[in-house]
mmCIF file of C-alpha atoms in Angstrom:
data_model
loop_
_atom_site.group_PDB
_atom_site.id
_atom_site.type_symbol
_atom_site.label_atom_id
_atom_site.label_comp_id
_atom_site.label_asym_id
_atom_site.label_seq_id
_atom_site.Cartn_x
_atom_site.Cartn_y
_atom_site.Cartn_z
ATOM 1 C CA UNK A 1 0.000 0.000 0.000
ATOM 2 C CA UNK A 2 2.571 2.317 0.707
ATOM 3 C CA UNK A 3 4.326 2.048 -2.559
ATOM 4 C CA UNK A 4 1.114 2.713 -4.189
ATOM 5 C CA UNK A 5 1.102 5.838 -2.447
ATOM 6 C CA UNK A 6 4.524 6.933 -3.278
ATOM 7 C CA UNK A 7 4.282 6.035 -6.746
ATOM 8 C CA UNK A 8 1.093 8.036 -6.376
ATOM 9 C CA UNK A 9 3.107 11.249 -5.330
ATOM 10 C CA UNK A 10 5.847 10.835 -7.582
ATOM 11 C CA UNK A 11 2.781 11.103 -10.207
ATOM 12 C CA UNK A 12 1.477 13.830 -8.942
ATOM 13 C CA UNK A 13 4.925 15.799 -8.388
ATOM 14 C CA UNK A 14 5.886 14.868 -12.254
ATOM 15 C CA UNK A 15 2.841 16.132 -13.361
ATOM 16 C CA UNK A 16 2.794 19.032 -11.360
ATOM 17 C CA UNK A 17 6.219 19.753 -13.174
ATOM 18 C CA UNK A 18 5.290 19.371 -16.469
ATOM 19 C CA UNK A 19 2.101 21.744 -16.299
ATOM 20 C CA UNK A 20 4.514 24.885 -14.853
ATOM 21 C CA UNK A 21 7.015 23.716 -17.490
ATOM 22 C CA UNK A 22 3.956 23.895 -19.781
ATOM 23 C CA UNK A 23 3.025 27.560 -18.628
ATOM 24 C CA UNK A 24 6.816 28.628 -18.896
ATOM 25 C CA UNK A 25 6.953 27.632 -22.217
ATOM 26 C CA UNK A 26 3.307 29.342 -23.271
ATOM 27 C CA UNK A 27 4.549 32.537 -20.895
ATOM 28 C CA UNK A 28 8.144 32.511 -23.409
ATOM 29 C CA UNK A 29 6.427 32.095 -26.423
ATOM 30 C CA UNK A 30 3.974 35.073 -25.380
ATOM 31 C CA UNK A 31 6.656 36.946 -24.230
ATOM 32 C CA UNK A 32 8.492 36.577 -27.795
ATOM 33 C CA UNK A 33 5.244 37.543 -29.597
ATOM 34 C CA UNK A 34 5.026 40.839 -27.468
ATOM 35 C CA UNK A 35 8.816 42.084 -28.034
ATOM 36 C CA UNK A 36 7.827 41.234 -31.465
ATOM 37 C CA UNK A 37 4.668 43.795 -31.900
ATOM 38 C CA UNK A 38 6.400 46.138 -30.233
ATOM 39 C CA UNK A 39 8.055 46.704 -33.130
ATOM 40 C CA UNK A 40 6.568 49.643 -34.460
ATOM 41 C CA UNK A 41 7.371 52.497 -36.706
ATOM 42 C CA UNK A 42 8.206 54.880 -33.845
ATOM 43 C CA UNK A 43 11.256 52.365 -33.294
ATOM 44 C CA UNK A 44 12.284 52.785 -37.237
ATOM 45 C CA UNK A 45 12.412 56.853 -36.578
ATOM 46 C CA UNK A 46 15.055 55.736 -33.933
ATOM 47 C CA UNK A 47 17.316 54.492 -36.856
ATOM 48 C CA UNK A 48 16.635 56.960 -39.849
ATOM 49 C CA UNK A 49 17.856 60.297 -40.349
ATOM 50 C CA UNK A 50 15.507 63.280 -40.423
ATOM 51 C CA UNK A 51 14.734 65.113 -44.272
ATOM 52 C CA UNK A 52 13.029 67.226 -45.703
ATOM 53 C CA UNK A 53 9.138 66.791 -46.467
ATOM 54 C CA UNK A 54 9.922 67.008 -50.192
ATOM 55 C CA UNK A 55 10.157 63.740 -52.114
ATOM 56 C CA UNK A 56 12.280 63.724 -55.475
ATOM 57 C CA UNK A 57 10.567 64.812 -58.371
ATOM 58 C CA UNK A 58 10.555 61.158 -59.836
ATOM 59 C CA UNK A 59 8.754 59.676 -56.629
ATOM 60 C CA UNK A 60 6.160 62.259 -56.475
ATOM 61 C CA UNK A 61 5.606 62.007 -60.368
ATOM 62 C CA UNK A 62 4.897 57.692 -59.441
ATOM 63 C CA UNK A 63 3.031 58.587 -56.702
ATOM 64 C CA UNK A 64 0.384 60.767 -58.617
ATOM 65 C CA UNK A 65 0.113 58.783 -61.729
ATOM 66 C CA UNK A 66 -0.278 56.034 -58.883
ATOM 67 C CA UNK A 67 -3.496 57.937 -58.053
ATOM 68 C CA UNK A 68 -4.264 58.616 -61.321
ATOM 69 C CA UNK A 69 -4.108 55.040 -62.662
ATOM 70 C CA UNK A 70 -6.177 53.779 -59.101
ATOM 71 C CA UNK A 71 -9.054 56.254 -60.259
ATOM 72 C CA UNK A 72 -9.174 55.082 -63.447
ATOM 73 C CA UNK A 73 -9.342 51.184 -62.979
ATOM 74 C CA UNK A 74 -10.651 51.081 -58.957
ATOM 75 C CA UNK A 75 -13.030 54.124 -59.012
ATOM 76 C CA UNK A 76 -12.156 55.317 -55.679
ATOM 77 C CA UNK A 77 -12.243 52.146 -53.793
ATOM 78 C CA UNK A 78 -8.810 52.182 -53.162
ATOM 79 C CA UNK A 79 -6.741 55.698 -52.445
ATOM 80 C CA UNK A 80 -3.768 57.054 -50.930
ATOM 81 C CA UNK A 81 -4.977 59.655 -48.370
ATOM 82 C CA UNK A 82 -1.989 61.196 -47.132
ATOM 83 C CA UNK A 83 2.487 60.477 -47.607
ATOM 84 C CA UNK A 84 4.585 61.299 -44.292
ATOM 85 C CA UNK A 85 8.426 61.602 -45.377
ATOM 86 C CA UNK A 86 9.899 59.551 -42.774
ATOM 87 C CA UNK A 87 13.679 60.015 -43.826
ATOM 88 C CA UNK A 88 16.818 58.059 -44.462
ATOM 89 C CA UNK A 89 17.476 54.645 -42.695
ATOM 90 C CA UNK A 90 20.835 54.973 -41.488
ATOM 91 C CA UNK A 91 21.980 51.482 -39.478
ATOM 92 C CA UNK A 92 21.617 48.050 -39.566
ATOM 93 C CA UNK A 93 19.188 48.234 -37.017
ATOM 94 C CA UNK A 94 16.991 50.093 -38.916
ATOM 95 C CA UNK A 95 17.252 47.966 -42.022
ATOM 96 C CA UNK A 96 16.296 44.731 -39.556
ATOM 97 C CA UNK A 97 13.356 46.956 -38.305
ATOM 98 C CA UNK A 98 11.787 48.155 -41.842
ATOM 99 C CA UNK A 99 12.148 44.215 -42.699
ATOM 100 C CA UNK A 100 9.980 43.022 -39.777
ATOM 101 C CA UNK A 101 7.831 45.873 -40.449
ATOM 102 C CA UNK A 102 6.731 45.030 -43.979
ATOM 103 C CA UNK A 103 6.394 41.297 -43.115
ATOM 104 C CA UNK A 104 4.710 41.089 -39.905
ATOM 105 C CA UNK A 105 1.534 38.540 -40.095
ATOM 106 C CA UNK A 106 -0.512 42.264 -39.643
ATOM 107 C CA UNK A 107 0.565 44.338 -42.321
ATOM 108 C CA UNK A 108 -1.058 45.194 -45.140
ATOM 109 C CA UNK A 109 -0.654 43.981 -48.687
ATOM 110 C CA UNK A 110 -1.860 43.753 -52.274
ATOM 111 C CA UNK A 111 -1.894 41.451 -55.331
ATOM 112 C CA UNK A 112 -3.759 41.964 -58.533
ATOM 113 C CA UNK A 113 -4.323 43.747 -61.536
ATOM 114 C CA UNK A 114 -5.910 46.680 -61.744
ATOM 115 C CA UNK A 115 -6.712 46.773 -65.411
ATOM 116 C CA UNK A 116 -9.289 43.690 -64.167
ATOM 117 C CA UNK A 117 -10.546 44.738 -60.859
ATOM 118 C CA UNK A 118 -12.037 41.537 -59.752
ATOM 119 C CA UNK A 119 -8.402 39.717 -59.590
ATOM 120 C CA UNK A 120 -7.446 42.526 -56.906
ATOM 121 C CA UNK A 121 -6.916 41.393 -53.281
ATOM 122 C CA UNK A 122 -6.610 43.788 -50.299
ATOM 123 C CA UNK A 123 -5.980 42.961 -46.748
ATOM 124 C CA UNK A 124 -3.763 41.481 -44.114
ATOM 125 C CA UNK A 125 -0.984 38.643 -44.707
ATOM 126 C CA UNK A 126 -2.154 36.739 -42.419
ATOM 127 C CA UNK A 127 -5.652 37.007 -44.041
ATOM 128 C CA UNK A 128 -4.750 36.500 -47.744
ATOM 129 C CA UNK A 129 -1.961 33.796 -46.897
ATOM 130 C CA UNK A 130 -2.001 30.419 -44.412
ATOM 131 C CA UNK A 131 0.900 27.800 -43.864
ATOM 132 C CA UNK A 132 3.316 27.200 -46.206
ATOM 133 C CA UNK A 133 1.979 30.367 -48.382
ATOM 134 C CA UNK A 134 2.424 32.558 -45.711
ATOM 135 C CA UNK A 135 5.981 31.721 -44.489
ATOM 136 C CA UNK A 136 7.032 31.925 -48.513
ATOM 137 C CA UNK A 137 5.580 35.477 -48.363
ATOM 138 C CA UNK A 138 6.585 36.366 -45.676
ATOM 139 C CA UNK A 139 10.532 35.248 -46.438
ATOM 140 C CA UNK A 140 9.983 36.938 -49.686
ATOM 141 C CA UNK A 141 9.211 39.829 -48.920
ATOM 142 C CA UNK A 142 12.278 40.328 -46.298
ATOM 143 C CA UNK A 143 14.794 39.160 -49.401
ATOM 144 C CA UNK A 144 14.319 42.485 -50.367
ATOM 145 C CA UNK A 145 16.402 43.889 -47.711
ATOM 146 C CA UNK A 146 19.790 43.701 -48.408
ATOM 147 C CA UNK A 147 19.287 43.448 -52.051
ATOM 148 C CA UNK A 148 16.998 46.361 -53.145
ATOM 149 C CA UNK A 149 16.645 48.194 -50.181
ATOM 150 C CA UNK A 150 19.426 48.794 -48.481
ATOM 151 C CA UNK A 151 20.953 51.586 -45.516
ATOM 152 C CA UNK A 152 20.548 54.724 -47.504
ATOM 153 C CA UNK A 153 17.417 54.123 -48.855
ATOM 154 C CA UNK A 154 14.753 56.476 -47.654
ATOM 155 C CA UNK A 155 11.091 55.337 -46.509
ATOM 156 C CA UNK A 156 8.022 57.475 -46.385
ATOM 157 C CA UNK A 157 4.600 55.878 -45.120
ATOM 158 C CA UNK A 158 1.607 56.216 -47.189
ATOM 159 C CA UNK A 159 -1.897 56.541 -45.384
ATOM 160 C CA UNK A 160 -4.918 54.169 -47.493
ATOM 161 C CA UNK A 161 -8.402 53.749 -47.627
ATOM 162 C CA UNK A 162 -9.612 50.918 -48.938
ATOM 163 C CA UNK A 163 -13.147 50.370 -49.020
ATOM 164 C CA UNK A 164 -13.232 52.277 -45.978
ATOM 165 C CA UNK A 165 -11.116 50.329 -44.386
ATOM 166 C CA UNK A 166 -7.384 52.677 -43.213
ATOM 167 C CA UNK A 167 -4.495 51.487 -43.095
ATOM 168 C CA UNK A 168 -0.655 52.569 -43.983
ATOM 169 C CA UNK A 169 2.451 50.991 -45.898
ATOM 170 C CA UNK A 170 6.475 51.751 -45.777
ATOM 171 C CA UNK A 171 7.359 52.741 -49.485
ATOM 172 C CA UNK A 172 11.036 52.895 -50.143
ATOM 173 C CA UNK A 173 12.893 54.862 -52.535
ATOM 174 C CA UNK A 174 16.010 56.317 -53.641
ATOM 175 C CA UNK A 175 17.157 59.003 -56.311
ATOM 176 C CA UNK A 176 15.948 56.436 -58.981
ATOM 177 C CA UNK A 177 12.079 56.398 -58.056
ATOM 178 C CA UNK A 178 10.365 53.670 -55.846
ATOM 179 C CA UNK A 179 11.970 50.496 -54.980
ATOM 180 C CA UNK A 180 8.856 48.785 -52.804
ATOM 181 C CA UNK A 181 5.970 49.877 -50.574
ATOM 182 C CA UNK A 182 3.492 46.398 -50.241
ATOM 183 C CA UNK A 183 0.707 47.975 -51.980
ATOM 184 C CA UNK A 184 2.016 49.789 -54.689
ATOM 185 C CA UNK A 185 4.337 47.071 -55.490
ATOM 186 C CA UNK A 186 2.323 44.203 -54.943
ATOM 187 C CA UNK A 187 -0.500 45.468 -57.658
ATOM 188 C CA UNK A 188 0.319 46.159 -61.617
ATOM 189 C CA UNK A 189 -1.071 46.831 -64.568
ATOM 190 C CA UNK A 190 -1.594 44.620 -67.302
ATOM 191 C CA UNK A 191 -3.498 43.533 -70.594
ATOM 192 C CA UNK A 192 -3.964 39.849 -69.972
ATOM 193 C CA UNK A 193 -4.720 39.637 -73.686
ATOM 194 C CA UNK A 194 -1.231 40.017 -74.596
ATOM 195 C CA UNK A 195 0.057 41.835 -77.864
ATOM 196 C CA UNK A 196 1.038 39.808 -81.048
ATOM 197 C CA UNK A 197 2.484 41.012 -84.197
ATOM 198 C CA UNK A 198 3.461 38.949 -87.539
ATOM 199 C CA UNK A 199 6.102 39.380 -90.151
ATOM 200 C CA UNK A 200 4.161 40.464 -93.589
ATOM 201 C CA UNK A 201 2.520 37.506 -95.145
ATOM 202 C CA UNK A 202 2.552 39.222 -98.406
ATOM 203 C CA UNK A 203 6.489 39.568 -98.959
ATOM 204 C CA UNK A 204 7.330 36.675 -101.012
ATOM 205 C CA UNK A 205 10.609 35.462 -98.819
ATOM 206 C CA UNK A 206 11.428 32.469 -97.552
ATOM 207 C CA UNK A 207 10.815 32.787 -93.815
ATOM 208 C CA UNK A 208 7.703 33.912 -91.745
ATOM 209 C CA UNK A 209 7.638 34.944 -87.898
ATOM 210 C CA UNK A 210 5.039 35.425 -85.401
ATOM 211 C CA UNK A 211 5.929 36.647 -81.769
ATOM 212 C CA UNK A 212 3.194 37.073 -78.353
ATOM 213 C CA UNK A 213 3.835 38.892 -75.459
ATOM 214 C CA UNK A 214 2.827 40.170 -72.150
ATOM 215 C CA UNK A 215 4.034 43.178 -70.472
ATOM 216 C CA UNK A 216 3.505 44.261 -66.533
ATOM 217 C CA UNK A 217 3.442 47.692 -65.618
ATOM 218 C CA UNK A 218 4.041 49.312 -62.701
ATOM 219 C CA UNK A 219 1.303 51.329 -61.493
ATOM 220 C CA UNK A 220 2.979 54.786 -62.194
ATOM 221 C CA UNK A 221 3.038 53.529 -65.903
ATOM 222 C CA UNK A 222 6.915 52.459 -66.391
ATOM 223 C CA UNK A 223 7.430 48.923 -67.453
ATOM 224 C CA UNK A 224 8.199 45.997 -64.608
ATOM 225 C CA UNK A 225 8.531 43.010 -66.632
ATOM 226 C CA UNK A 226 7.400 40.968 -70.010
ATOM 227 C CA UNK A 227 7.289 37.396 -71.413
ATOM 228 C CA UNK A 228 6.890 35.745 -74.465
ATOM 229 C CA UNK A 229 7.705 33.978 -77.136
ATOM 230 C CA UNK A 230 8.512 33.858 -81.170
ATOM 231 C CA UNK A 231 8.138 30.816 -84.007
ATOM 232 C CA UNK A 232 9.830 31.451 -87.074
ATOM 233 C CA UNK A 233 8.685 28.852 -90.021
ATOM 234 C CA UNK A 234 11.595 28.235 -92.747
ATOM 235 C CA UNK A 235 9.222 27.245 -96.064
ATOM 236 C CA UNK A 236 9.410 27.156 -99.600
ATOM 237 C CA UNK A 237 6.328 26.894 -101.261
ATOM 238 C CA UNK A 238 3.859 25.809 -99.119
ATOM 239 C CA UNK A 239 6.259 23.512 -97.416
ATOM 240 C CA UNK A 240 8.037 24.433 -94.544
ATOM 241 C CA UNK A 241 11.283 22.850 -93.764
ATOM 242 C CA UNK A 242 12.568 23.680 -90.775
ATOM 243 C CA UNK A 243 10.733 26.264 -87.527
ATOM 244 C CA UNK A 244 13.047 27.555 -84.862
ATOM 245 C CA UNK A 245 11.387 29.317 -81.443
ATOM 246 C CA UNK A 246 12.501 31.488 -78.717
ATOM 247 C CA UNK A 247 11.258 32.550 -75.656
ATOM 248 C CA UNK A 248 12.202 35.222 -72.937
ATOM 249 C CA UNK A 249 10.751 36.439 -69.496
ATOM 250 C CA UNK A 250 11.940 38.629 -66.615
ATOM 251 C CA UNK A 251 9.965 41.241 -64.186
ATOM 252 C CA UNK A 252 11.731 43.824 -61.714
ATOM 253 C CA UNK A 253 11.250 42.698 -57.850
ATOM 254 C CA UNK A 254 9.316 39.576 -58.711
ATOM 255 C CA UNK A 255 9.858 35.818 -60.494
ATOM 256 C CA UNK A 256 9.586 34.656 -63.992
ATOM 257 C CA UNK A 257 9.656 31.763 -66.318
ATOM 258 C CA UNK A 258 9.722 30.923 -69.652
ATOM 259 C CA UNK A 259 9.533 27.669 -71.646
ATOM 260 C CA UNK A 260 9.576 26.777 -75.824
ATOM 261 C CA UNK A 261 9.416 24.385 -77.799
ATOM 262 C CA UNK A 262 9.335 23.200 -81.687
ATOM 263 C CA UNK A 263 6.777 20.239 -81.809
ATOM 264 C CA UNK A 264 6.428 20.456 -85.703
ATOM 265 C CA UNK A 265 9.554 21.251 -87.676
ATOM 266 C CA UNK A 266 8.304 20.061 -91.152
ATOM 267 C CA UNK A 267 5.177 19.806 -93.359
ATOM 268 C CA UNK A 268 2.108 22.133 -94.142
ATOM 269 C CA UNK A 269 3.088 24.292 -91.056
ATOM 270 C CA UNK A 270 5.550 24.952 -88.202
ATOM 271 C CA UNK A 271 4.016 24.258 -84.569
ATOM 272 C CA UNK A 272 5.619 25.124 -80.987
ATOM 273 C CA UNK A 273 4.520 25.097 -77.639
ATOM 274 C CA UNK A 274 5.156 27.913 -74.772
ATOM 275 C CA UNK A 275 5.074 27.839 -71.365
ATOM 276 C CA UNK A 276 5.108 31.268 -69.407
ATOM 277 C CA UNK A 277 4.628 33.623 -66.549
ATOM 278 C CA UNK A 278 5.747 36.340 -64.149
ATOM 279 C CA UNK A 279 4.869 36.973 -60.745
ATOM 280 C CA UNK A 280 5.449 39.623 -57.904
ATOM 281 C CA UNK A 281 7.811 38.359 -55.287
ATOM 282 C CA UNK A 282 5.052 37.035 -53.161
ATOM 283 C CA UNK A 283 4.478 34.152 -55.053
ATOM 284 C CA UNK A 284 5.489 31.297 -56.529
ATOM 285 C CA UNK A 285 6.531 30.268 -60.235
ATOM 286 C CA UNK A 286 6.583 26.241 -60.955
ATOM 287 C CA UNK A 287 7.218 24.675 -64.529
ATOM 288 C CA UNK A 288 6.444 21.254 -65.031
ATOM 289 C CA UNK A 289 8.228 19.249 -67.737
ATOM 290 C CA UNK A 290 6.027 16.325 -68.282
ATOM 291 C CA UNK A 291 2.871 18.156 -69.280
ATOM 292 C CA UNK A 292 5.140 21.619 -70.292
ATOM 293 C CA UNK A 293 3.115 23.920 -68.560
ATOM 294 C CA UNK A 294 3.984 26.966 -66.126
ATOM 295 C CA UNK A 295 1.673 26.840 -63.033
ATOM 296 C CA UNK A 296 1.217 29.791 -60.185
ATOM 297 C CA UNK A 297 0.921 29.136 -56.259
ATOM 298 C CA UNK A 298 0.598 31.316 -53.366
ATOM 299 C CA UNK A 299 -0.495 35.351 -53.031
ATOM 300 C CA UNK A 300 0.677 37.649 -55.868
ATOM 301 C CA UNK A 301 -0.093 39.682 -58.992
ATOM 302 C CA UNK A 302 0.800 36.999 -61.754
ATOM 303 C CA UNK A 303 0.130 36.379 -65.397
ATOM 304 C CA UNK A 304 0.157 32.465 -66.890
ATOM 305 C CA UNK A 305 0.227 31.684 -70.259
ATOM 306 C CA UNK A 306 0.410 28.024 -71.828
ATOM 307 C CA UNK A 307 -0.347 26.970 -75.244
ATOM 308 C CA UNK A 308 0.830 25.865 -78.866
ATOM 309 C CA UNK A 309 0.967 28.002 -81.852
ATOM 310 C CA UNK A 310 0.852 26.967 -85.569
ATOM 311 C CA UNK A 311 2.241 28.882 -88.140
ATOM 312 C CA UNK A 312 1.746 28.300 -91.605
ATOM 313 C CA UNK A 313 3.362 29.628 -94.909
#
């Protein structure tokens, strides 16, 4: 009876142990999560030097064909409300800080196309992205540090309203225009037809082209990226003889891929297949071989293309 009772207490003492080590664990892992909302933009002004409230010509310029272009395509449902120059990071510190900043699970983002507002997404990270999705997004989006924004770039942070809804982002820049904000870089603008253009059919030479492409714009207007592809048909007659195809695709501050192929070199006509598209950083880019097709996961502004062309003489 007695060493039932002990084993008893030992029981009770082990379990007694493991429920406060338990509660020390939950209280660390709370603690952690406070220290890490308390990172705030009053702790980036620590590590940035003071400017003046004028932006470069260039920014401004993006920033109000920004507004412009949101008008146009959004009517209103999404606008920038107010820009407070924040200055220059100057440390380390404040490079780590601006990178938690624009990834916390809280803040704000944006992926879509404006050109087709029912593709645009507003809201949280958090809210748009879960598991695997998130921590890719989340990663991504502090790559940029380091790379394109670096000490010596300058942030400002722009006031939205989305729906109603306010909220701000960090937009960084330097002398050369804007590098990233999560909103304004996250969104672009883009014909999802694509353009196409065609060598003249009525020259009588020996060799015909036909190219398609897709270009992403920034929302200021510039161009952020393009992809694509070209089949030439070598013929004479109405025989072609030989087809050759290239393909190309690359996008500032986001992914891209590009894929050709000749699948009919000889005969009545020339035939290829393409496999493209281009994505902001947030997401993800895969090509698979075996049915030669480009495929798009995760949260991002993307355009995806697969098909065959046939070209004849």
């Amino acid at each position: 009876m007695k060493k039932l009772l002990n084993t008893c207490k030992i029981f009770a003492v082990l379990s007694v142990l493991m429920l406060n080590s338990c509660r020390n664990e939950d209280s660390e892992i709370q603690s952690q999560e406070t220290v890490y909302q308390k990172v705030t933009v009053a702790d980036l002004k620590n590590e940035i030097i003071l400017s003046g409230q004028a932006l470069p010509e260039i920014v401004q310029s993006q920033i109000n064909t920004s507004k412009i272009n949101l008008e146009k395509h959004l009517k209103n449902e999404l606008q920038i409300t107010g820009i407070t120059v924040l200055g220059k990071i100057s440390t380390s510190k404040g490079l780590e800080i601006s990178q938690n900043l624009i990834s916390q699970k809280d803040n704000f983002i944006a992926a879509g196309n404006i050109v087709e507002p029912e593709t645009v997404k507003i809201g949280k990270i958090q809210s748009l992205n879960s598991g695997e999705e998130l921590n890719i997004a989340q990663t991504e989006l502090k790559n940029l540090f380091g790379k394109e924004i670096t000490v010596d770039s300058n942030v400002i942070e722009i006031s939205w309203d989305n729906k109603g809804e306010k909220f701000t982002s960090l937009c960084f820049y330097n002398d050369s225009g804007i590098i990233w904000d999560n909103i304004l870089g996250g969104l672009i603008m883009m014909d999802q037809r694509g353009n196409a253009e065609t060598s003249d059919a009525q020259s009588k030479v020996s060799s015909k082209w036909y190219k398609q492409w897709w270009t992403a714009n920034w929302l200021w207007g510039s161009k952020r990226g393009e992809i694509g592809y070209k089949i030439t048909i070598y013929y004479s007659g109405s025989t072609v003889s030989n087809v050759d195809v290239s393909d190309w695709g690359s996008i500032s501050l986001g992914k891209a891929k590009s894929e050709s192929k000749v699948t009919k070199k000889t005969g009545a006509y020339g035939q290829c297949r393409y496999a493209l598209g281009l994505c902001t950083p947030t997401g993800s880019l895969s090509f698979n071989s075996s049915n030669f097709s480009v495929s798009f996961s995760g949260l991002g502004s993307n355009i995806v293309s697969n098909g065959t062309k046939s070209l004849y003489p």
